Coordinates of C-alpha atoms in Angstrom, one line a residue:
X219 CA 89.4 11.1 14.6
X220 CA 88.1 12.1 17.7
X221 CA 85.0 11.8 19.4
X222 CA 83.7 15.3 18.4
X223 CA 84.8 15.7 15.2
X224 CA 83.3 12.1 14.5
X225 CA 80.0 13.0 15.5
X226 CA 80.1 16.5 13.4
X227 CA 81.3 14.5 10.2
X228 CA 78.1 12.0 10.8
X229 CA 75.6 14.9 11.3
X230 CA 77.1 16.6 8.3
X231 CA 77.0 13.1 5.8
X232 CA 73.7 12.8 7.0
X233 CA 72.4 16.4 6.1
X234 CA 74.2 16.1 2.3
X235 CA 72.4 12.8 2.5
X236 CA 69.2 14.0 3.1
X237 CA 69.8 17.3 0.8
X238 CA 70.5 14.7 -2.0
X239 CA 67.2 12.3 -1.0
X240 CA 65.3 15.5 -1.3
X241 CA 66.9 16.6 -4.7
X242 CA 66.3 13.9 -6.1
X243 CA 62.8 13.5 -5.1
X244 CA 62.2 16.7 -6.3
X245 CA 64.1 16.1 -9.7
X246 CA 62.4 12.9 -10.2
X247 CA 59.9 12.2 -8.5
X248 CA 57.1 15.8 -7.8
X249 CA 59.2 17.0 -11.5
X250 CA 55.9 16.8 -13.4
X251 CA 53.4 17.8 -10.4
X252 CA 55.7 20.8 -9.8
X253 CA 55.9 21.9 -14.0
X254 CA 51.9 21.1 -14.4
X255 CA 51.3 23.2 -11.4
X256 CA 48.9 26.4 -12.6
X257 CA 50.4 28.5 -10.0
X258 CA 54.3 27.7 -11.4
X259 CA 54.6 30.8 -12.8
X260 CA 58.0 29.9 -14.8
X261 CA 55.5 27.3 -17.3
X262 CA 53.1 30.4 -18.2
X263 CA 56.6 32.4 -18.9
X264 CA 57.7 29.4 -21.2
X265 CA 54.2 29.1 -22.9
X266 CA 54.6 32.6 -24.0
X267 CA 58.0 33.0 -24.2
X268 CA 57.8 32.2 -28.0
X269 CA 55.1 33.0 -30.5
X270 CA 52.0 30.6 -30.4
X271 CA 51.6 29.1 -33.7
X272 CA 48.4 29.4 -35.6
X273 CA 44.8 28.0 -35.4
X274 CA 43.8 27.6 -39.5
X275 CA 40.2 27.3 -41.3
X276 CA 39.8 25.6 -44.3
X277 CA 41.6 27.2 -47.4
X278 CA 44.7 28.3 -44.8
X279 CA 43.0 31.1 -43.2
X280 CA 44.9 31.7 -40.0
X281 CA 42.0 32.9 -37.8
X282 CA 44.9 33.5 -34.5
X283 CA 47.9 35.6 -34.2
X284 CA 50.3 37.3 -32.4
X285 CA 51.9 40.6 -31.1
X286 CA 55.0 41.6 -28.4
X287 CA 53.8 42.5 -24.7
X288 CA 55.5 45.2 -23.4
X289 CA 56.1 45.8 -19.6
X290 CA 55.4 42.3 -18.8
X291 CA 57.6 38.9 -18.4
X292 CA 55.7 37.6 -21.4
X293 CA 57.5 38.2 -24.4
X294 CA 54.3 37.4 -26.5
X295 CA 50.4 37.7 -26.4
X296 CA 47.8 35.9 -28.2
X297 CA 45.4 38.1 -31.0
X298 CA 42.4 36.7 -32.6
X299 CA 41.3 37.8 -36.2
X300 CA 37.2 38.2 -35.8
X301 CA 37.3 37.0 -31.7
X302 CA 33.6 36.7 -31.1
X303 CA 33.1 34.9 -34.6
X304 CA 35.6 31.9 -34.2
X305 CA 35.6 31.7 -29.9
X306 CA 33.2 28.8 -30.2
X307 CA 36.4 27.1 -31.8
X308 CA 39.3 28.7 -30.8
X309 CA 38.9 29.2 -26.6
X310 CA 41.0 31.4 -25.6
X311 CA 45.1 31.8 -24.6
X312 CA 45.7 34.5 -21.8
X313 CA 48.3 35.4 -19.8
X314 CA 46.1 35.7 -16.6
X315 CA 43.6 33.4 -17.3
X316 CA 44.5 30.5 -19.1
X317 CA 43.5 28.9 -22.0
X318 CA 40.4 26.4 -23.2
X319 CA 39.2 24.7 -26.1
X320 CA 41.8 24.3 -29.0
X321 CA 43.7 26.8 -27.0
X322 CA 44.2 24.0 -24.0
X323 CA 43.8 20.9 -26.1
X324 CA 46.3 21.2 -28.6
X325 CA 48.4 24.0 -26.2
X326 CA 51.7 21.4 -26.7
X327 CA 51.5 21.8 -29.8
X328 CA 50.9 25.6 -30.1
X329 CA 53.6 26.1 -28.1
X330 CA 55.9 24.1 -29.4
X331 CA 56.7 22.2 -26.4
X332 CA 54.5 18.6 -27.4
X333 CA 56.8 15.1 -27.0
X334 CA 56.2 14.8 -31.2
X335 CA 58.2 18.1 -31.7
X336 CA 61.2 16.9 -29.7
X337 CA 63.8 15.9 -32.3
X338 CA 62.8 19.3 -34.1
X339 CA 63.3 21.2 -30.9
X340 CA 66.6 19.4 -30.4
X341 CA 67.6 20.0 -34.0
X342 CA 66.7 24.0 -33.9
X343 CA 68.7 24.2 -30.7
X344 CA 72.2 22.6 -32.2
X345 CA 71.6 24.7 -35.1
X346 CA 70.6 28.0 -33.1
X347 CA 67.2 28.6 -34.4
X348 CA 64.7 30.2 -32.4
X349 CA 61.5 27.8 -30.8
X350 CA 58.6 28.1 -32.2
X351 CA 55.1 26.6 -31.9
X352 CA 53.6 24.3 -34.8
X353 CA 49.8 24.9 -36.1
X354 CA 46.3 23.6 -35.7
X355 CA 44.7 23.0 -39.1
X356 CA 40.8 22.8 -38.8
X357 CA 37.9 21.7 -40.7
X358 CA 35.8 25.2 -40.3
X359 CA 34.8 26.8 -43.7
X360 CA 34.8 30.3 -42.9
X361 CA 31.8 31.4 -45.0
X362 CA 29.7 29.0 -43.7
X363 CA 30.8 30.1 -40.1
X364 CA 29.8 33.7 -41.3
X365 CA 26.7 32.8 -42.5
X366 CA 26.2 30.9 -39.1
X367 CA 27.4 34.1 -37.1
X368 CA 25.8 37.0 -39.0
X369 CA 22.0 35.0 -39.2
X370 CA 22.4 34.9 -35.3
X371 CA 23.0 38.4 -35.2
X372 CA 22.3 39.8 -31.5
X373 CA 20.1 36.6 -31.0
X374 CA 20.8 34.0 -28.3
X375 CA 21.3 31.0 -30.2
X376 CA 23.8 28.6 -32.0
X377 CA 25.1 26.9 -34.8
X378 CA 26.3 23.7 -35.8
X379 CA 27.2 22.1 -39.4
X380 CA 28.7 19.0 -40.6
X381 CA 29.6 17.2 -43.6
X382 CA 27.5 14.0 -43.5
X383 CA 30.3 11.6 -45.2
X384 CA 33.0 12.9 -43.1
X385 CA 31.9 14.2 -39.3
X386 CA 34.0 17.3 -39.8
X387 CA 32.7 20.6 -38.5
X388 CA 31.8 22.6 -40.8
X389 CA 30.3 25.8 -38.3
X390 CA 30.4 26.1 -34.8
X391 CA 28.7 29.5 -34.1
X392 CA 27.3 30.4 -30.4
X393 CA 25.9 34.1 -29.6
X394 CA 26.6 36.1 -27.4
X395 CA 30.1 35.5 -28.0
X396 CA 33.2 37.6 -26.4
X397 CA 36.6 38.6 -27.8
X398 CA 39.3 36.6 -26.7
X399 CA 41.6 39.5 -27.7
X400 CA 39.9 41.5 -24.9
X401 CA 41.7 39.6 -22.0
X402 CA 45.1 37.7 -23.6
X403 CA 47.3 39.6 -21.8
X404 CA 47.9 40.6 -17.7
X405 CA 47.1 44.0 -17.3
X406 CA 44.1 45.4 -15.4
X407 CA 42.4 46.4 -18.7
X408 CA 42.2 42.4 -19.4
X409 CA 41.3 41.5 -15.8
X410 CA 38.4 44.5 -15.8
X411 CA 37.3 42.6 -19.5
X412 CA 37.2 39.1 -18.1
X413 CA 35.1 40.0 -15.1
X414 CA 32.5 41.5 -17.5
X415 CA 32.6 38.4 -19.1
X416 CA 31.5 36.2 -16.5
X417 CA 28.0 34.5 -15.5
X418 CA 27.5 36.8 -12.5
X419 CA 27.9 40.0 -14.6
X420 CA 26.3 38.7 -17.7
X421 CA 23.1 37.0 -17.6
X422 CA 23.5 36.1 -21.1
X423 CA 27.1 34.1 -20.5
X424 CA 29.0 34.5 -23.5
X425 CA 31.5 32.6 -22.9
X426 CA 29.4 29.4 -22.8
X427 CA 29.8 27.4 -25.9
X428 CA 26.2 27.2 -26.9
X429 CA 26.8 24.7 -29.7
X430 CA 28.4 22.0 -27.2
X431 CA 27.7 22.5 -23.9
X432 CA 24.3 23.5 -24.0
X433 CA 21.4 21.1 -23.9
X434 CA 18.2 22.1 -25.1
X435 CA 14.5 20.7 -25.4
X436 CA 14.9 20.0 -29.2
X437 CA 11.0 19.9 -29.5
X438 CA 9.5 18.7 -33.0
X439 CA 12.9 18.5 -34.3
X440 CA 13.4 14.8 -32.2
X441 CA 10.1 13.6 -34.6
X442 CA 13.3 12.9 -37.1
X443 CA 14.5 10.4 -34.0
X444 CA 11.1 8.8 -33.9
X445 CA 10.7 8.1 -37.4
X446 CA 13.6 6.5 -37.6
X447 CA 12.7 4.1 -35.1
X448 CA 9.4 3.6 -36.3
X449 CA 11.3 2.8 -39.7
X450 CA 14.4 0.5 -38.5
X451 CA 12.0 -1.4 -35.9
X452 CA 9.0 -2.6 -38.6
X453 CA 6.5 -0.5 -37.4
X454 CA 5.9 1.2 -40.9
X455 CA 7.6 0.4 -43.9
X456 CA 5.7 2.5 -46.2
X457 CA 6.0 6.1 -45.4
X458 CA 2.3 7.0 -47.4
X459 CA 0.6 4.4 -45.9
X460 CA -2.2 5.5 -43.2
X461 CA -0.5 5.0 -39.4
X462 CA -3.7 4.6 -37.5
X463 CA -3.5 7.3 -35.5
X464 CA -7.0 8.5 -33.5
X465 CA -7.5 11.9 -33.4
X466 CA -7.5 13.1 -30.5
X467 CA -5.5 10.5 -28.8
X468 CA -4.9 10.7 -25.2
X469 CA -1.6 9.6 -23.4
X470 CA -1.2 6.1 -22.1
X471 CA -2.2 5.8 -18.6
X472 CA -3.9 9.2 -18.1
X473 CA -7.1 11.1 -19.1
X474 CA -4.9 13.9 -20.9
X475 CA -5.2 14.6 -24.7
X476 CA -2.2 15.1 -26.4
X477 CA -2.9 17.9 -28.6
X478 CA -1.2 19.5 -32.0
X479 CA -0.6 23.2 -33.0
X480 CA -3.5 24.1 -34.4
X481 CA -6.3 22.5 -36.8
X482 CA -4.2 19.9 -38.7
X483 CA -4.7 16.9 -40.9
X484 CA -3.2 14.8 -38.7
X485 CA -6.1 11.7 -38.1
X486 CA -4.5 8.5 -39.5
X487 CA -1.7 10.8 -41.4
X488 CA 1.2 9.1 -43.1
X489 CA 4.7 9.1 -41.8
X490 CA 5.1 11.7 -44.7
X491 CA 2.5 14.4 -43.7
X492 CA 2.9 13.5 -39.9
X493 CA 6.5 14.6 -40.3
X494 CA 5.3 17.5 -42.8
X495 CA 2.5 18.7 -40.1
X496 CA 4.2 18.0 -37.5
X497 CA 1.6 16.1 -35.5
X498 CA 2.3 15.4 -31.8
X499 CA -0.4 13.2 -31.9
X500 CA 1.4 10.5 -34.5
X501 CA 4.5 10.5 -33.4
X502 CA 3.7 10.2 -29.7
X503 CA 1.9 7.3 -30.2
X504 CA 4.6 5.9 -32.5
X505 CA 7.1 6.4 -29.5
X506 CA 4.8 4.8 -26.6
X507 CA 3.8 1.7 -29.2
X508 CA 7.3 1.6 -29.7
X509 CA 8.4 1.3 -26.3
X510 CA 11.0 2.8 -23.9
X511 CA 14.2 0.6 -25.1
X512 CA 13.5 1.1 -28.5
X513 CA 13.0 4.2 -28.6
X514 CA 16.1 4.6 -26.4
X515 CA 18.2 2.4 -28.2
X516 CA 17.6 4.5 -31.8
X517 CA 18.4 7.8 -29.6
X518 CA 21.7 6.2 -28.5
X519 CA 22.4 5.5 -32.0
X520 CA 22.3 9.2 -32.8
X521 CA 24.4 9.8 -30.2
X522 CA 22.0 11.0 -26.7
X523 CA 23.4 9.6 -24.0
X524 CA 27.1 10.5 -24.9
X525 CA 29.6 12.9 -24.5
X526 CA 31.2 13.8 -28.1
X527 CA 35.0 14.6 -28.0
X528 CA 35.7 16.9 -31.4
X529 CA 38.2 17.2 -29.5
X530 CA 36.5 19.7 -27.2
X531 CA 34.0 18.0 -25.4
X532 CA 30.1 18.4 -26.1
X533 CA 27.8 17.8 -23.4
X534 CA 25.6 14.7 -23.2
X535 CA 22.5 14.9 -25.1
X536 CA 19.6 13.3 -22.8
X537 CA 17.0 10.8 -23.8
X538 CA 15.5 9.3 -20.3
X539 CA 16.3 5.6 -19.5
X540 CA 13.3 4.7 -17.2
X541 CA 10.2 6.3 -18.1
X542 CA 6.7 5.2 -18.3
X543 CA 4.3 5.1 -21.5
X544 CA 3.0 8.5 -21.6
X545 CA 6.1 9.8 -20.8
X546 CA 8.0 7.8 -23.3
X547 CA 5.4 9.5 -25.6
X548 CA 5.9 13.0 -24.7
X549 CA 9.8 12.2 -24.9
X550 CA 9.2 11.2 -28.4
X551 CA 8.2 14.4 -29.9
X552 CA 10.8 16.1 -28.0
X553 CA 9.2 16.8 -24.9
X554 CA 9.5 15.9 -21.1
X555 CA 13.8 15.2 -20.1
X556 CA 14.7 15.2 -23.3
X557 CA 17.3 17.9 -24.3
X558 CA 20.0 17.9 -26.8
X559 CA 23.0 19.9 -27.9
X560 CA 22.9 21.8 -31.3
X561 CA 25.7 19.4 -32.3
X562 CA 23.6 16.5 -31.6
X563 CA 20.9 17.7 -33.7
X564 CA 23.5 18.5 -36.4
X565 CA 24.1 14.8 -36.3
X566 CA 20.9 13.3 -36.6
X567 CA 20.7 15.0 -39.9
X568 CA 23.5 14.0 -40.7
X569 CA 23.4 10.0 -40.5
X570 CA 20.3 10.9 -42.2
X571 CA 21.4 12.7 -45.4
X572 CA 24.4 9.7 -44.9
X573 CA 22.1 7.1 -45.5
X574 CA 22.2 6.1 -42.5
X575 CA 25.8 6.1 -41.5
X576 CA 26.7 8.6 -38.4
X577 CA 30.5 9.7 -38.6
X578 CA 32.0 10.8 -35.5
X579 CA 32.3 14.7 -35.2
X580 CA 35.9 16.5 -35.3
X581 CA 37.1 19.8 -35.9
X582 CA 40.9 19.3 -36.1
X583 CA 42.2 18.1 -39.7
X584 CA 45.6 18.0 -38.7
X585 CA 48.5 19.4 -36.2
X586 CA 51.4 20.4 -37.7
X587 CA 55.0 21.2 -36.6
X588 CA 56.3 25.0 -37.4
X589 CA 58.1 23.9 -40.5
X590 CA 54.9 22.6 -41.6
X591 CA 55.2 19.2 -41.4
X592 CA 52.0 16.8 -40.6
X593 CA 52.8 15.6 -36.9
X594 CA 48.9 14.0 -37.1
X595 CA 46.2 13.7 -39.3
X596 CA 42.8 12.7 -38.7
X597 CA 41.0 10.2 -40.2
X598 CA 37.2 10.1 -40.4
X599 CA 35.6 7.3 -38.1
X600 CA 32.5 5.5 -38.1
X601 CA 29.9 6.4 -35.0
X602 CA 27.2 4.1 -35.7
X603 CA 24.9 2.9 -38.3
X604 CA 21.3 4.2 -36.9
X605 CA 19.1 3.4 -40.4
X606 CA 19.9 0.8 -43.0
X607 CA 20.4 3.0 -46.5
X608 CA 16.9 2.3 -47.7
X609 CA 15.1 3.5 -44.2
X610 CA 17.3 6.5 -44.8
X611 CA 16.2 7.4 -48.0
X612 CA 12.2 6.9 -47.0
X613 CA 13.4 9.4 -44.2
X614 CA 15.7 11.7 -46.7
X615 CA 12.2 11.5 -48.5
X616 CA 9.8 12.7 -45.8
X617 CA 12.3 15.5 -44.4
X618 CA 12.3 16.9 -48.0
X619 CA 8.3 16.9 -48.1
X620 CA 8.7 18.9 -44.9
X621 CA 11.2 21.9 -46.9
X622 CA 9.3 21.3 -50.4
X623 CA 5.5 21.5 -48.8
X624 CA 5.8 21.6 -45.4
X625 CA 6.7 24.1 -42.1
X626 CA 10.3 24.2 -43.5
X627 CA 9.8 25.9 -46.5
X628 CA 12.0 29.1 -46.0
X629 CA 15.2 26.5 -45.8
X630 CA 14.5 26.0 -49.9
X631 CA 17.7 26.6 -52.2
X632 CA 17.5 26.7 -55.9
X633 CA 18.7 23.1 -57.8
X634 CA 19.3 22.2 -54.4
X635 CA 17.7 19.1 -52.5
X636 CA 16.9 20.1 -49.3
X637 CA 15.1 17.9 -46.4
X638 CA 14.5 19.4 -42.9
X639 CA 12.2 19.8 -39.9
X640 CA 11.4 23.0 -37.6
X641 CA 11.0 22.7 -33.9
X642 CA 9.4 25.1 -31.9
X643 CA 10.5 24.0 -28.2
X644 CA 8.2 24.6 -24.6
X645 CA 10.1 24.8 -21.9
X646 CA 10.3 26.6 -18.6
X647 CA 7.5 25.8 -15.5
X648 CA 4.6 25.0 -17.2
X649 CA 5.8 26.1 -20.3
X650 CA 6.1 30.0 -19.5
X651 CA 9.3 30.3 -21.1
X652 CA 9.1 31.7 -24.6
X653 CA 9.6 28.9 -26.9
X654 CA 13.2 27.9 -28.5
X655 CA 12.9 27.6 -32.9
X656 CA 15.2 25.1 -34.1
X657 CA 15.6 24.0 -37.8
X658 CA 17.8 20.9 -38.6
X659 CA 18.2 20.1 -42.5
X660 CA 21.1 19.1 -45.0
X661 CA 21.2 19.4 -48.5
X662 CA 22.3 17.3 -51.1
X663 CA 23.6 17.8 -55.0
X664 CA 24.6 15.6 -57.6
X665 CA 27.7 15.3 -56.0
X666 CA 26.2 14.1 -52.4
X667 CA 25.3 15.7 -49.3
X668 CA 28.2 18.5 -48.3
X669 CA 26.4 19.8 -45.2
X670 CA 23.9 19.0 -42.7
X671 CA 23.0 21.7 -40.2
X672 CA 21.3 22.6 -36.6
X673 CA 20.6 25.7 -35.6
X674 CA 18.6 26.9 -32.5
X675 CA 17.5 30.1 -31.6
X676 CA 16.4 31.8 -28.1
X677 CA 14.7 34.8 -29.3
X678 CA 13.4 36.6 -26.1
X679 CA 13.1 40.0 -28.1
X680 CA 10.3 38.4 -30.6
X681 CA 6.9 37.9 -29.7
X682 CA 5.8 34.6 -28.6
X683 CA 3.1 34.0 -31.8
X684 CA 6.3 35.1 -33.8
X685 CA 8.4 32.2 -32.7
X686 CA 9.2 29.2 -34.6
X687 CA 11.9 27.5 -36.3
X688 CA 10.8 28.0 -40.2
X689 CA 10.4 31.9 -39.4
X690 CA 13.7 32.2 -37.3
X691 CA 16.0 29.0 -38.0
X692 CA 15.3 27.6 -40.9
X693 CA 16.9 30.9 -42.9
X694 CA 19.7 31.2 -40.7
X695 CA 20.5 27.1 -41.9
X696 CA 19.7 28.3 -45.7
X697 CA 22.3 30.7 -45.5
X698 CA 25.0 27.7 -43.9
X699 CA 24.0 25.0 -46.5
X700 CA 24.6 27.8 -49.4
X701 CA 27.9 29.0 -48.5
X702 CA 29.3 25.7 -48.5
X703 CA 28.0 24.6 -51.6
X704 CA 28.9 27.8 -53.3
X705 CA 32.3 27.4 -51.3
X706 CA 32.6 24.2 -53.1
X707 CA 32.2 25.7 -56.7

């Protein structure tokens, strides 16, 4: 060969070389940063090339469907069966946009493209049948999400219920809401519905998840927190007894009274008619005797201080970690940094009505494959333990007080047991907000506790006198704890 033809045969090896190197880097090597790349256009094809499968409540109810989008490379768009009721659990799935929630989370699986489906998928293609995506089974009881939905109404607010033995979600409502119909697909119509939707348009956000991402002061409700550390740490063991609490009692450090709502019994008052008044006074004092870490150590054992997974994440619920006495007080009846999530609130009722055990939150009962078969199954875990049984049942005992005689009386169910406390939250600079009303409660029967529930409300509509959490909440959690006991019969 020839000096020439040497040299061309050597440039030519060299680029078939380098087309290889670069194949295979490309195959191998950028193959899963290239498929996971949002603006690959060929996955959002795939993901909607066959129909999703289904998102399921309790009792099989599919809550998601499907339809055929015409004039567009998708073959199929995502429908939602009462949108604005079930977004708080669902997300959404569209074309344009996206998906989140149990839309993103379990989107494998939807789709039919999760590892756990492969030897299906490998079996439906040798025998010619068509893909198609398994189903997310939840633990939402849909009259209990209705209650939850409907007793918001055109409030702000949100929802959250659990069962107490389990952790599973029983209602996850947040208002405003949106309809994730109103922008599955990719047409101008859904782009114009999404841009509605957003922060900058809406004030109100709808498509924030109140119920997990929001954190609010939890006011008089976090007096539940406080008595439980006042229980588990020895400070009273005897829930009638006297807690030797001056009336008025001023905050540690400073010349500033703390003062109660009003003209209440609340001098020396029991744990019992502290928690049924609702005196600042008692329980502040409770928390600054107490302590910062102890205090903070029982909030941590509710949960504050964490992000929940259910699997969609919740927002950390705050209890401060370096305060000083009088601030420590105020953070023990709910005031100063400390905020909390609907869910949170949910679960300190829950470990309560528990006796004391707090199981962790979920919402997904099971994933199935699309002939039905369980690809996993969730099994209820242990959180923490923050009250022996017997401090639990002093507590169970003072939160029924506050339903039977109390501020929570508007929460009361026939033959039910019911034990709760209202909130009625400050906030804004120098408390010019109007005031949040939160109820938290569970009930019980003779068959246990099926439900424990939060529910905050941010009424700007009502007048500020009219605000609190037995006239707003506390119904709105009534109507949750009924429909799943009569769900149940």
């Amino acid at each position: 060969m020839n000096k020439p033809l040497r040299r061309i045969a050597i440039f030519c090896g060299l680029l078939v070389l380098t087309l290889l190197i670069r194949d295979n880097w490309l195959q191998y090597v950028q193959a899963d940063t290239l498929k996971n790349d949002k603006l690959n256009r060929r996955v959002a094809i795939e993901r909607y090339a066959v129909p999703r499968g289904d998102i399921i409540v309790q009792g099989g109810q599919e809550i998601t469907g499907h339809t055929t989008a015409n004039g567009s490379d998708f073959k199929y768009k995502r429908t939602y069966k009462d949108g604005p009721m079930w977004a708080p659990v669902t997300g959404y799935a569209s074309q344009a946009f996206g998906a989140t929630q149990l839309e993103n989370l379990d989107d494998g699986i939807l789709t039919g493209t999760d590892d756990r489906l492969f030897f299906r998928n490998t079996l439906d293609m040798i025998t010619g049948k068509k893909k198609q995506g398994g189903n997310v089974v939840t633990t939402l009881n849909a009259a209990a999400q209705k209650a939850a939905f409907d007793g918001l109404g055109h409030k702000k607010g949100a929802v959250a219920a659990l069962d107490p033995s389990t952790g599973a979600i029983l209602a996850l409502a947040s208002t405003p809401s949106y309809d994730p119909s109103s922008f599955a697909g990719n047409t101008t119509k859904d782009s114009d519905a999404w841009t509605k939707l957003q922060k900058k348009n809406d004030p109100d956000d709808p498509l924030l998840n109140r119920a997990l991402r929001q954190t609010y002061p939890p006011g008089s409700t976090f007096k539940v927190v406080t008595a439980a550390a006042a229980l588990q740490n020895g400070k009273y063991t005897d829930v009638d007894a006297p807690t030797k609490s001056p009336l008025p009692w001023t905050l540690p450090g400073t010349t500033t009274r703390l003062n109660n709502e009003g003209n209440i019994p609340c001098e020396n008052a029991s744990l019992r008619n502290a928690l049924r008044y609702s005196c600042n006074t008692v329980f502040g004092k409770v928390g600054s005797d107490l302590g910062e870490d102890k205090m903070l150590k029982e909030a941590e054992q509710f949960g504050f201080n964490s992000e929940q997974f259910t699997p969609v994440r919740s927002n950390a619920s705050n209890f401060d970690k370096d305060m000083n006495p009088s601030q420590t007080a105020l953070s023990s009846i709910g005031q100063y940094d400390t905020a909390a999530t609907p869910l949170q609130m949910a679960m300190v009722a829950s470990a309560v009505a528990n006796d004391g055990t707090l199981m962790q939150p979920y919402m997904v009962d099971e994933l199935q494959a699309p002939n039905l078969d369980t690809v996993e199954k969730t099994t209820p875990k242990k959180l923490s333990q923050p009250l022996t049984p017997e401090n639990a049942q002093k507590l169970q005992s003072i939160m029924q007080t506050v339903v039977q005689q109390g501020t929570g009386t508007s929460a009361q169910i026939p033959g039910v047991t019911v034990g709760g406390k209202t909130g009625t939250a400050q906030h804004g600079e120098n408390n010019s907000g109007k005031p949040y009303a939160w109820f938290i409660s569970y009930a019980k029967t003779d068959s246990g506790s099926p439900v424990a529930v939060a529910v905050v409300v941010e009424d700007g509509s009502a007048n500020r006198d009219d605000i609190s959490g037995g006239g707003l909440a506390a119904p709105i959690a009534k109507n949750v704890m009924k429909a799943v006991i009569d769900s149940k019969h």
